[in-house]
């Protein structure tokens, strides 16, 4: 496919790549896009993404909000640049960790660490792939790990999406627990014990037999890493797929599911049908709760009758 010579870059992406036009003459004091982004990242690290505004950044730098617009013309552009700054570049240690599997695992761990250092990045809405230098470097590192394997380019990208998705989910969960620890002052072990106690008190065998069995087995007290277990098993699957390809048994790719529902979401009759389904599912759940309650009461009556008969 030919590259488009007339492609107009969005302002934020142009700033990230360093190809944006210089701002008009600014205030007397020196200021730069880098300073603005650094100040915004500091605010987000300390107070969360919601605390970032042009006014807050300007105040931190000692300028008026209007002076910032000479450099960054929209808040969305600022957030893109903040994400780029927080993401940084993959380390050389991660890029050269070993074979494809070891390298992808090292990149995964490094991404999770970045999410814990800058948890607000997880709050940035996903509206597409961020076409920025640092994001491109992470993608390149992941694809480089798979270079030389039997996977096609689209298969390599799919594996990369698997790993980055796993790191994002892990970061989301761990950042949430870290936030709770900071706000409550609880130790990690105390949180674990409290959650286990809640599950044991509320989850019954008759209502949730499989979950209760897992609770009794101590799954919520287990100290192993469930996220790493999932990643390792996923990479096992990638290796098994590579072995199949090496044997000449490459299966057909499943077509992308796309966003078909998004096309019809505004349709009134479709929304009403979806609402009816949700209400029916809610009624079914309520009926099952009643069924379980009645079953418990019946068993209690039967047990009482049996004791009296003795």
mmCIF file of C-alpha atoms in Angstrom:
data_model
loop_
_atom_site.group_PDB
_atom_site.id
_atom_site.type_symbol
_atom_site.label_atom_id
_atom_site.label_comp_id
_atom_site.label_asym_id
_atom_site.label_seq_id
_atom_site.Cartn_x
_atom_site.Cartn_y
_atom_site.Cartn_z
ATOM 1 C CA UNK A 1 0.000 0.000 0.000
ATOM 2 C CA UNK A 2 1.418 3.382 -1.006
ATOM 3 C CA UNK A 3 2.139 5.892 1.738
ATOM 4 C CA UNK A 4 0.017 9.003 1.672
ATOM 5 C CA UNK A 5 2.084 12.113 1.084
ATOM 6 C CA UNK A 6 -0.847 14.419 1.882
ATOM 7 C CA UNK A 7 -1.515 12.874 5.315
ATOM 8 C CA UNK A 8 -2.180 15.570 7.890
ATOM 9 C CA UNK A 9 -0.999 14.600 11.346
ATOM 10 C CA UNK A 10 -3.141 15.439 14.368
ATOM 11 C CA UNK A 11 -1.470 18.106 16.488
ATOM 12 C CA UNK A 12 -0.771 15.788 19.430
ATOM 13 C CA UNK A 13 0.859 13.115 17.275
ATOM 14 C CA UNK A 14 2.894 15.744 15.428
ATOM 15 C CA UNK A 15 4.126 17.089 18.771
ATOM 16 C CA UNK A 16 5.045 13.583 19.938
ATOM 17 C CA UNK A 17 7.125 12.999 16.811
ATOM 18 C CA UNK A 18 8.702 16.462 17.002
ATOM 19 C CA UNK A 19 7.381 17.577 13.626
ATOM 20 C CA UNK A 20 4.765 20.100 14.759
ATOM 21 C CA UNK A 21 5.075 23.716 13.747
ATOM 22 C CA UNK A 22 6.652 25.928 16.380
ATOM 23 C CA UNK A 23 4.205 28.033 18.415
ATOM 24 C CA UNK A 24 3.798 31.709 17.846
ATOM 25 C CA UNK A 25 5.845 34.033 19.957
ATOM 26 C CA UNK A 26 5.118 33.128 23.546
ATOM 27 C CA UNK A 27 5.361 34.904 26.905
ATOM 28 C CA UNK A 28 8.548 36.556 28.010
ATOM 29 C CA UNK A 29 9.610 33.683 30.212
ATOM 30 C CA UNK A 30 10.845 30.495 28.560
ATOM 31 C CA UNK A 31 8.451 27.571 28.269
ATOM 32 C CA UNK A 32 8.368 24.374 26.229
ATOM 33 C CA UNK A 33 6.072 21.457 25.451
ATOM 34 C CA UNK A 34 8.402 19.237 27.482
ATOM 35 C CA UNK A 35 7.962 21.413 30.591
ATOM 36 C CA UNK A 36 4.200 21.420 30.203
ATOM 37 C CA UNK A 37 4.043 17.643 29.838
ATOM 38 C CA UNK A 38 6.394 17.068 32.773
ATOM 39 C CA UNK A 39 4.261 19.276 35.025
ATOM 40 C CA UNK A 40 1.073 17.505 33.912
ATOM 41 C CA UNK A 41 2.600 14.085 34.618
ATOM 42 C CA UNK A 42 3.628 15.229 38.099
ATOM 43 C CA UNK A 43 0.064 16.323 38.817
ATOM 44 C CA UNK A 44 -1.373 13.039 37.526
ATOM 45 C CA UNK A 45 1.118 10.965 39.536
ATOM 46 C CA UNK A 46 0.196 12.827 42.711
ATOM 47 C CA UNK A 47 -3.545 13.385 42.288
ATOM 48 C CA UNK A 48 -4.797 11.283 39.370
ATOM 49 C CA UNK A 49 -5.729 12.061 35.804
ATOM 50 C CA UNK A 50 -8.867 13.929 36.849
ATOM 51 C CA UNK A 51 -6.750 16.604 38.513
ATOM 52 C CA UNK A 52 -5.014 17.515 35.247
ATOM 53 C CA UNK A 53 -6.327 20.636 33.546
ATOM 54 C CA UNK A 54 -4.763 23.437 31.572
ATOM 55 C CA UNK A 55 -5.382 25.724 34.543
ATOM 56 C CA UNK A 56 -3.732 23.345 37.013
ATOM 57 C CA UNK A 57 -0.678 22.862 34.779
ATOM 58 C CA UNK A 58 -0.369 26.587 34.133
ATOM 59 C CA UNK A 59 -0.571 27.308 37.844
ATOM 60 C CA UNK A 60 2.149 24.778 38.574
ATOM 61 C CA UNK A 61 4.423 26.423 36.011
ATOM 62 C CA UNK A 62 3.524 29.984 36.999
ATOM 63 C CA UNK A 63 1.780 30.934 33.750
ATOM 64 C CA UNK A 64 -1.733 31.739 32.612
ATOM 65 C CA UNK A 65 -3.766 28.938 30.978
ATOM 66 C CA UNK A 66 -3.910 30.836 27.687
ATOM 67 C CA UNK A 67 -0.131 30.842 27.459
ATOM 68 C CA UNK A 68 -0.140 27.018 27.415
ATOM 69 C CA UNK A 69 -2.397 26.922 24.375
ATOM 70 C CA UNK A 70 0.410 28.407 22.310
ATOM 71 C CA UNK A 71 2.206 25.071 22.762
ATOM 72 C CA UNK A 72 -0.535 22.466 23.364
ATOM 73 C CA UNK A 73 -3.798 23.455 21.749
ATOM 74 C CA UNK A 74 -6.111 20.852 23.356
ATOM 75 C CA UNK A 75 -6.285 18.818 26.537
ATOM 76 C CA UNK A 76 -6.584 15.588 24.522
ATOM 77 C CA UNK A 77 -3.217 16.381 22.943
ATOM 78 C CA UNK A 78 -1.740 16.995 26.389
ATOM 79 C CA UNK A 79 -3.010 13.625 27.657
ATOM 80 C CA UNK A 80 -1.537 11.891 24.601
ATOM 81 C CA UNK A 81 1.840 13.488 25.327
ATOM 82 C CA UNK A 82 1.572 12.609 29.010
ATOM 83 C CA UNK A 83 0.906 8.982 28.117
ATOM 84 C CA UNK A 84 3.887 9.040 25.786
ATOM 85 C CA UNK A 85 6.127 10.482 28.510
ATOM 86 C CA UNK A 86 4.949 8.011 31.164
ATOM 87 C CA UNK A 87 5.292 5.039 28.815
ATOM 88 C CA UNK A 88 8.940 5.753 28.085
ATOM 89 C CA UNK A 89 11.059 3.250 26.187
ATOM 90 C CA UNK A 90 11.541 -0.465 26.863
ATOM 91 C CA UNK A 91 14.843 -1.107 28.568
ATOM 92 C CA UNK A 92 17.729 -2.749 26.769
ATOM 93 C CA UNK A 93 17.641 -5.428 29.465
ATOM 94 C CA UNK A 94 14.071 -6.334 28.547
ATOM 95 C CA UNK A 95 14.726 -6.189 24.816
ATOM 96 C CA UNK A 96 17.603 -8.648 25.130
ATOM 97 C CA UNK A 97 16.240 -10.880 27.901
ATOM 98 C CA UNK A 98 16.640 -14.100 25.910
ATOM 99 C CA UNK A 99 14.516 -16.050 23.471
ATOM 100 C CA UNK A 100 11.115 -14.829 22.250
ATOM 101 C CA UNK A 101 9.323 -16.082 25.329
ATOM 102 C CA UNK A 102 11.772 -14.655 27.849
ATOM 103 C CA UNK A 103 11.789 -11.310 26.061
ATOM 104 C CA UNK A 104 8.001 -11.035 25.921
ATOM 105 C CA UNK A 105 7.812 -11.941 29.615
ATOM 106 C CA UNK A 106 10.390 -9.257 30.467
ATOM 107 C CA UNK A 107 8.442 -6.674 28.440
ATOM 108 C CA UNK A 108 5.259 -7.726 30.235
ATOM 109 C CA UNK A 109 6.860 -7.238 33.651
ATOM 110 C CA UNK A 110 8.254 -3.864 32.638
ATOM 111 C CA UNK A 111 4.869 -2.687 31.394
ATOM 112 C CA UNK A 112 3.193 -3.727 34.646
ATOM 113 C CA UNK A 113 5.819 -1.756 36.581
ATOM 114 C CA UNK A 114 5.094 1.327 34.477
ATOM 115 C CA UNK A 115 1.385 1.029 35.245
ATOM 116 C CA UNK A 116 2.153 0.883 38.965
ATOM 117 C CA UNK A 117 4.404 3.939 38.696
ATOM 118 C CA UNK A 118 1.826 5.885 36.665
ATOM 119 C CA UNK A 119 -1.572 4.270 37.402
ATOM 120 C CA UNK A 120 -3.450 7.173 35.794
ATOM 121 C CA UNK A 121 -2.310 5.862 32.385
ATOM 122 C CA UNK A 122 -4.900 3.106 32.854
ATOM 123 C CA UNK A 123 -7.603 5.808 33.030
ATOM 124 C CA UNK A 124 -6.800 7.175 29.569
ATOM 125 C CA UNK A 125 -9.639 6.092 27.246
ATOM 126 C CA UNK A 126 -8.615 3.765 24.436
ATOM 127 C CA UNK A 127 -9.762 5.290 21.147
ATOM 128 C CA UNK A 128 -7.246 3.555 18.910
ATOM 129 C CA UNK A 129 -3.593 2.670 18.761
ATOM 130 C CA UNK A 130 -1.452 5.590 20.026
ATOM 131 C CA UNK A 131 0.800 6.238 17.035
ATOM 132 C CA UNK A 132 3.647 7.810 19.002
ATOM 133 C CA UNK A 133 7.410 7.150 19.115
ATOM 134 C CA UNK A 134 7.518 5.387 22.480
ATOM 135 C CA UNK A 135 4.465 3.261 21.739
ATOM 136 C CA UNK A 136 6.041 2.312 18.416
ATOM 137 C CA UNK A 137 9.239 1.352 20.261
ATOM 138 C CA UNK A 138 7.327 -1.021 22.553
ATOM 139 C CA UNK A 139 5.590 -2.602 19.584
ATOM 140 C CA UNK A 140 8.874 -2.924 17.744
ATOM 141 C CA UNK A 141 10.482 -4.594 20.773
ATOM 142 C CA UNK A 142 7.686 -7.157 20.990
ATOM 143 C CA UNK A 143 7.772 -7.888 17.281
ATOM 144 C CA UNK A 144 11.568 -8.130 17.366
ATOM 145 C CA UNK A 145 11.249 -10.860 20.009
ATOM 146 C CA UNK A 146 9.172 -12.878 17.550
ATOM 147 C CA UNK A 147 11.428 -12.216 14.580
ATOM 148 C CA UNK A 148 12.710 -15.449 13.118
ATOM 149 C CA UNK A 149 9.767 -17.512 14.340
ATOM 150 C CA UNK A 150 7.411 -19.270 11.945
ATOM 151 C CA UNK A 151 4.644 -16.767 12.713
ATOM 152 C CA UNK A 152 3.409 -14.373 10.048
ATOM 153 C CA UNK A 153 3.502 -10.634 10.712
ATOM 154 C CA UNK A 154 -0.185 -10.509 11.629
ATOM 155 C CA UNK A 155 0.236 -13.501 13.956
ATOM 156 C CA UNK A 156 3.176 -11.803 15.666
ATOM 157 C CA UNK A 157 1.059 -8.705 16.209
ATOM 158 C CA UNK A 158 -1.703 -10.880 17.684
ATOM 159 C CA UNK A 159 0.756 -12.382 20.171
ATOM 160 C CA UNK A 160 1.960 -8.903 21.045
ATOM 161 C CA UNK A 161 -1.644 -7.829 21.717
ATOM 162 C CA UNK A 162 -2.046 -10.847 23.992
ATOM 163 C CA UNK A 163 0.958 -9.823 26.091
ATOM 164 C CA UNK A 164 0.121 -6.112 26.248
ATOM 165 C CA UNK A 165 -3.479 -6.964 27.140
ATOM 166 C CA UNK A 166 -2.265 -9.188 29.968
ATOM 167 C CA UNK A 167 0.024 -6.458 31.287
ATOM 168 C CA UNK A 168 -2.775 -3.889 31.205
ATOM 169 C CA UNK A 169 -5.190 -6.152 33.082
ATOM 170 C CA UNK A 170 -2.521 -7.024 35.663
ATOM 171 C CA UNK A 171 -1.650 -3.349 36.064
ATOM 172 C CA UNK A 172 -5.313 -2.415 36.475
ATOM 173 C CA UNK A 173 -5.837 -4.905 39.300
ATOM 174 C CA UNK A 174 -2.544 -4.274 41.109
ATOM 175 C CA UNK A 175 -2.884 -0.493 40.817
ATOM 176 C CA UNK A 176 -6.341 -0.754 42.383
ATOM 177 C CA UNK A 177 -4.978 -2.697 45.334
ATOM 178 C CA UNK A 178 -2.068 -0.265 45.689
ATOM 179 C CA UNK A 179 -4.517 2.646 45.740
ATOM 180 C CA UNK A 180 -6.495 0.923 48.490
ATOM 181 C CA UNK A 181 -3.352 0.333 50.528
ATOM 182 C CA UNK A 182 -2.388 4.006 50.278
ATOM 183 C CA UNK A 183 -5.833 5.299 51.218
ATOM 184 C CA UNK A 184 -6.585 2.841 54.030
ATOM 185 C CA UNK A 185 -3.118 2.146 55.373
ATOM 186 C CA UNK A 186 -3.849 -1.594 55.278
ATOM 187 C CA UNK A 187 -1.027 -4.053 54.757
ATOM 188 C CA UNK A 188 -1.341 -6.406 51.752
ATOM 189 C CA UNK A 189 -1.709 -9.444 54.032
ATOM 190 C CA UNK A 190 -4.523 -7.743 55.959
ATOM 191 C CA UNK A 191 -6.412 -7.052 52.721
ATOM 192 C CA UNK A 192 -5.999 -10.668 51.653
ATOM 193 C CA UNK A 193 -7.237 -12.034 54.980
ATOM 194 C CA UNK A 194 -10.197 -9.643 55.003
ATOM 195 C CA UNK A 195 -11.276 -10.635 51.483
ATOM 196 C CA UNK A 196 -10.959 -14.330 52.292
ATOM 197 C CA UNK A 197 -13.094 -13.830 55.406
ATOM 198 C CA UNK A 198 -15.763 -12.011 53.385
ATOM 199 C CA UNK A 199 -15.921 -14.794 50.832
ATOM 200 C CA UNK A 200 -16.157 -17.440 53.525
ATOM 201 C CA UNK A 201 -18.958 -15.563 55.285
ATOM 202 C CA UNK A 202 -21.053 -14.791 52.205
ATOM 203 C CA UNK A 203 -20.495 -17.562 49.651
ATOM 204 C CA UNK A 204 -22.422 -20.718 50.469
ATOM 205 C CA UNK A 205 -22.008 -24.191 49.014
ATOM 206 C CA UNK A 206 -25.616 -24.531 47.892
ATOM 207 C CA UNK A 207 -25.621 -21.232 45.977
ATOM 208 C CA UNK A 208 -22.075 -21.280 44.568
ATOM 209 C CA UNK A 209 -20.721 -24.823 44.989
ATOM 210 C CA UNK A 210 -17.653 -24.482 42.764
ATOM 211 C CA UNK A 211 -16.602 -21.110 44.148
ATOM 212 C CA UNK A 212 -17.081 -22.374 47.701
ATOM 213 C CA UNK A 213 -14.886 -25.384 46.969
ATOM 214 C CA UNK A 214 -12.173 -23.030 45.690
ATOM 215 C CA UNK A 215 -12.495 -20.875 48.821
ATOM 216 C CA UNK A 216 -12.182 -23.929 51.062
ATOM 217 C CA UNK A 217 -9.087 -24.930 49.083
ATOM 218 C CA UNK A 218 -7.538 -21.576 50.050
ATOM 219 C CA UNK A 219 -7.331 -19.940 46.630
ATOM 220 C CA UNK A 220 -7.644 -16.430 48.067
ATOM 221 C CA UNK A 221 -4.766 -17.087 50.437
ATOM 222 C CA UNK A 222 -2.469 -18.601 47.820
ATOM 223 C CA UNK A 223 0.743 -16.608 47.394
ATOM 224 C CA UNK A 224 1.516 -17.599 43.810
ATOM 225 C CA UNK A 225 1.072 -15.083 40.975
ATOM 226 C CA UNK A 226 -2.199 -15.856 39.129
ATOM 227 C CA UNK A 227 -1.453 -13.301 36.407
ATOM 228 C CA UNK A 228 1.922 -14.806 35.576
ATOM 229 C CA UNK A 229 0.343 -18.264 35.534
ATOM 230 C CA UNK A 230 -2.139 -17.048 32.933
ATOM 231 C CA UNK A 231 0.576 -15.449 30.821
ATOM 232 C CA UNK A 232 2.746 -18.574 30.954
ATOM 233 C CA UNK A 233 -0.138 -20.788 29.851
ATOM 234 C CA UNK A 234 -0.944 -18.352 27.030
ATOM 235 C CA UNK A 235 2.660 -18.484 25.845
ATOM 236 C CA UNK A 236 2.489 -22.277 26.076
ATOM 237 C CA UNK A 237 -0.354 -22.007 23.598
ATOM 238 C CA UNK A 238 1.725 -19.774 21.317
ATOM 239 C CA UNK A 239 4.534 -22.330 21.390
ATOM 240 C CA UNK A 240 2.091 -25.127 20.593
ATOM 241 C CA UNK A 241 0.788 -23.077 17.673
ATOM 242 C CA UNK A 242 4.324 -22.519 16.421
ATOM 243 C CA UNK A 243 4.883 -26.285 16.555
ATOM 244 C CA UNK A 244 1.734 -26.856 14.506
ATOM 245 C CA UNK A 245 2.860 -24.319 11.920
ATOM 246 C CA UNK A 246 6.266 -26.000 11.736
ATOM 247 C CA UNK A 247 4.440 -29.246 10.921
ATOM 248 C CA UNK A 248 2.573 -27.507 8.108
ATOM 249 C CA UNK A 249 -0.730 -27.334 9.992
ATOM 250 C CA UNK A 250 -1.441 -23.596 10.024
ATOM 251 C CA UNK A 251 -5.193 -23.122 10.601
ATOM 252 C CA UNK A 252 -7.266 -20.417 8.970
ATOM 253 C CA UNK A 253 -7.433 -17.158 10.887
ATOM 254 C CA UNK A 254 -10.748 -16.306 12.508
ATOM 255 C CA UNK A 255 -12.231 -13.152 10.933
ATOM 256 C CA UNK A 256 -12.171 -10.091 13.157
ATOM 257 C CA UNK A 257 -15.472 -9.668 14.954
ATOM 258 C CA UNK A 258 -15.424 -5.925 14.290
ATOM 259 C CA UNK A 259 -17.778 -3.436 15.880
ATOM 260 C CA UNK A 260 -21.046 -4.521 14.294
ATOM 261 C CA UNK A 261 -23.118 -3.868 17.410
ATOM 262 C CA UNK A 262 -21.775 -0.320 17.589
ATOM 263 C CA UNK A 263 -23.338 0.356 14.189
ATOM 264 C CA UNK A 264 -26.826 -0.540 15.399
ATOM 265 C CA UNK A 265 -26.546 0.640 19.007
ATOM 266 C CA UNK A 266 -28.436 3.917 18.311
ATOM 267 C CA UNK A 267 -31.426 1.989 16.931
ATOM 268 C CA UNK A 268 -34.354 2.409 19.330
ATOM 269 C CA UNK A 269 -35.842 -1.054 18.812
ATOM 270 C CA UNK A 270 -32.434 -2.670 19.327
ATOM 271 C CA UNK A 271 -31.927 -0.758 22.587
ATOM 272 C CA UNK A 272 -35.376 -1.785 23.763
ATOM 273 C CA UNK A 273 -34.663 -5.426 22.927
ATOM 274 C CA UNK A 274 -31.353 -5.321 24.805
ATOM 275 C CA UNK A 275 -33.107 -3.748 27.795
ATOM 276 C CA UNK A 276 -35.722 -6.501 27.750
ATOM 277 C CA UNK A 277 -32.980 -9.136 27.755
ATOM 278 C CA UNK A 278 -31.259 -7.497 30.735
ATOM 279 C CA UNK A 279 -34.536 -7.310 32.656
ATOM 280 C CA UNK A 280 -35.282 -10.961 31.896
ATOM 281 C CA UNK A 281 -31.806 -11.980 33.076
ATOM 282 C CA UNK A 282 -32.295 -9.943 36.240
ATOM 283 C CA UNK A 283 -35.662 -11.627 36.884
ATOM 284 C CA UNK A 284 -34.072 -15.043 36.311
ATOM 285 C CA UNK A 285 -31.341 -14.293 38.847
ATOM 286 C CA UNK A 286 -33.957 -13.160 41.372
ATOM 287 C CA UNK A 287 -35.999 -16.321 40.782
ATOM 288 C CA UNK A 288 -32.937 -18.484 41.334
ATOM 289 C CA UNK A 289 -32.209 -16.686 44.603
ATOM 290 C CA UNK A 290 -35.754 -17.443 45.753
ATOM 291 C CA UNK A 291 -35.345 -21.053 44.647
ATOM 292 C CA UNK A 292 -32.148 -21.414 46.681
ATOM 293 C CA UNK A 293 -33.768 -19.822 49.728
ATOM 294 C CA UNK A 294 -36.806 -22.096 49.510
ATOM 295 C CA UNK A 295 -34.522 -25.134 49.083
ATOM 296 C CA UNK A 296 -32.565 -24.184 52.206
ATOM 297 C CA UNK A 297 -35.762 -23.784 54.199
ATOM 298 C CA UNK A 298 -37.074 -27.132 52.914
ATOM 299 C CA UNK A 299 -33.864 -28.878 53.952
ATOM 300 C CA UNK A 300 -34.051 -27.252 57.387
ATOM 301 C CA UNK A 301 -37.666 -28.409 57.805
ATOM 302 C CA UNK A 302 -36.739 -31.900 56.691
ATOM 303 C CA UNK A 303 -33.831 -31.995 59.134
ATOM 304 C CA UNK A 304 -36.074 -30.754 61.962
ATOM 305 C CA UNK A 305 -38.711 -33.351 61.149
ATOM 306 C CA UNK A 306 -36.079 -36.088 61.100
ATOM 307 C CA UNK A 307 -34.797 -35.062 64.527
ATOM 308 C CA UNK A 308 -38.320 -35.068 65.970
ATOM 309 C CA UNK A 309 -39.016 -38.482 64.495
ATOM 310 C CA UNK A 310 -36.049 -39.860 66.411
#
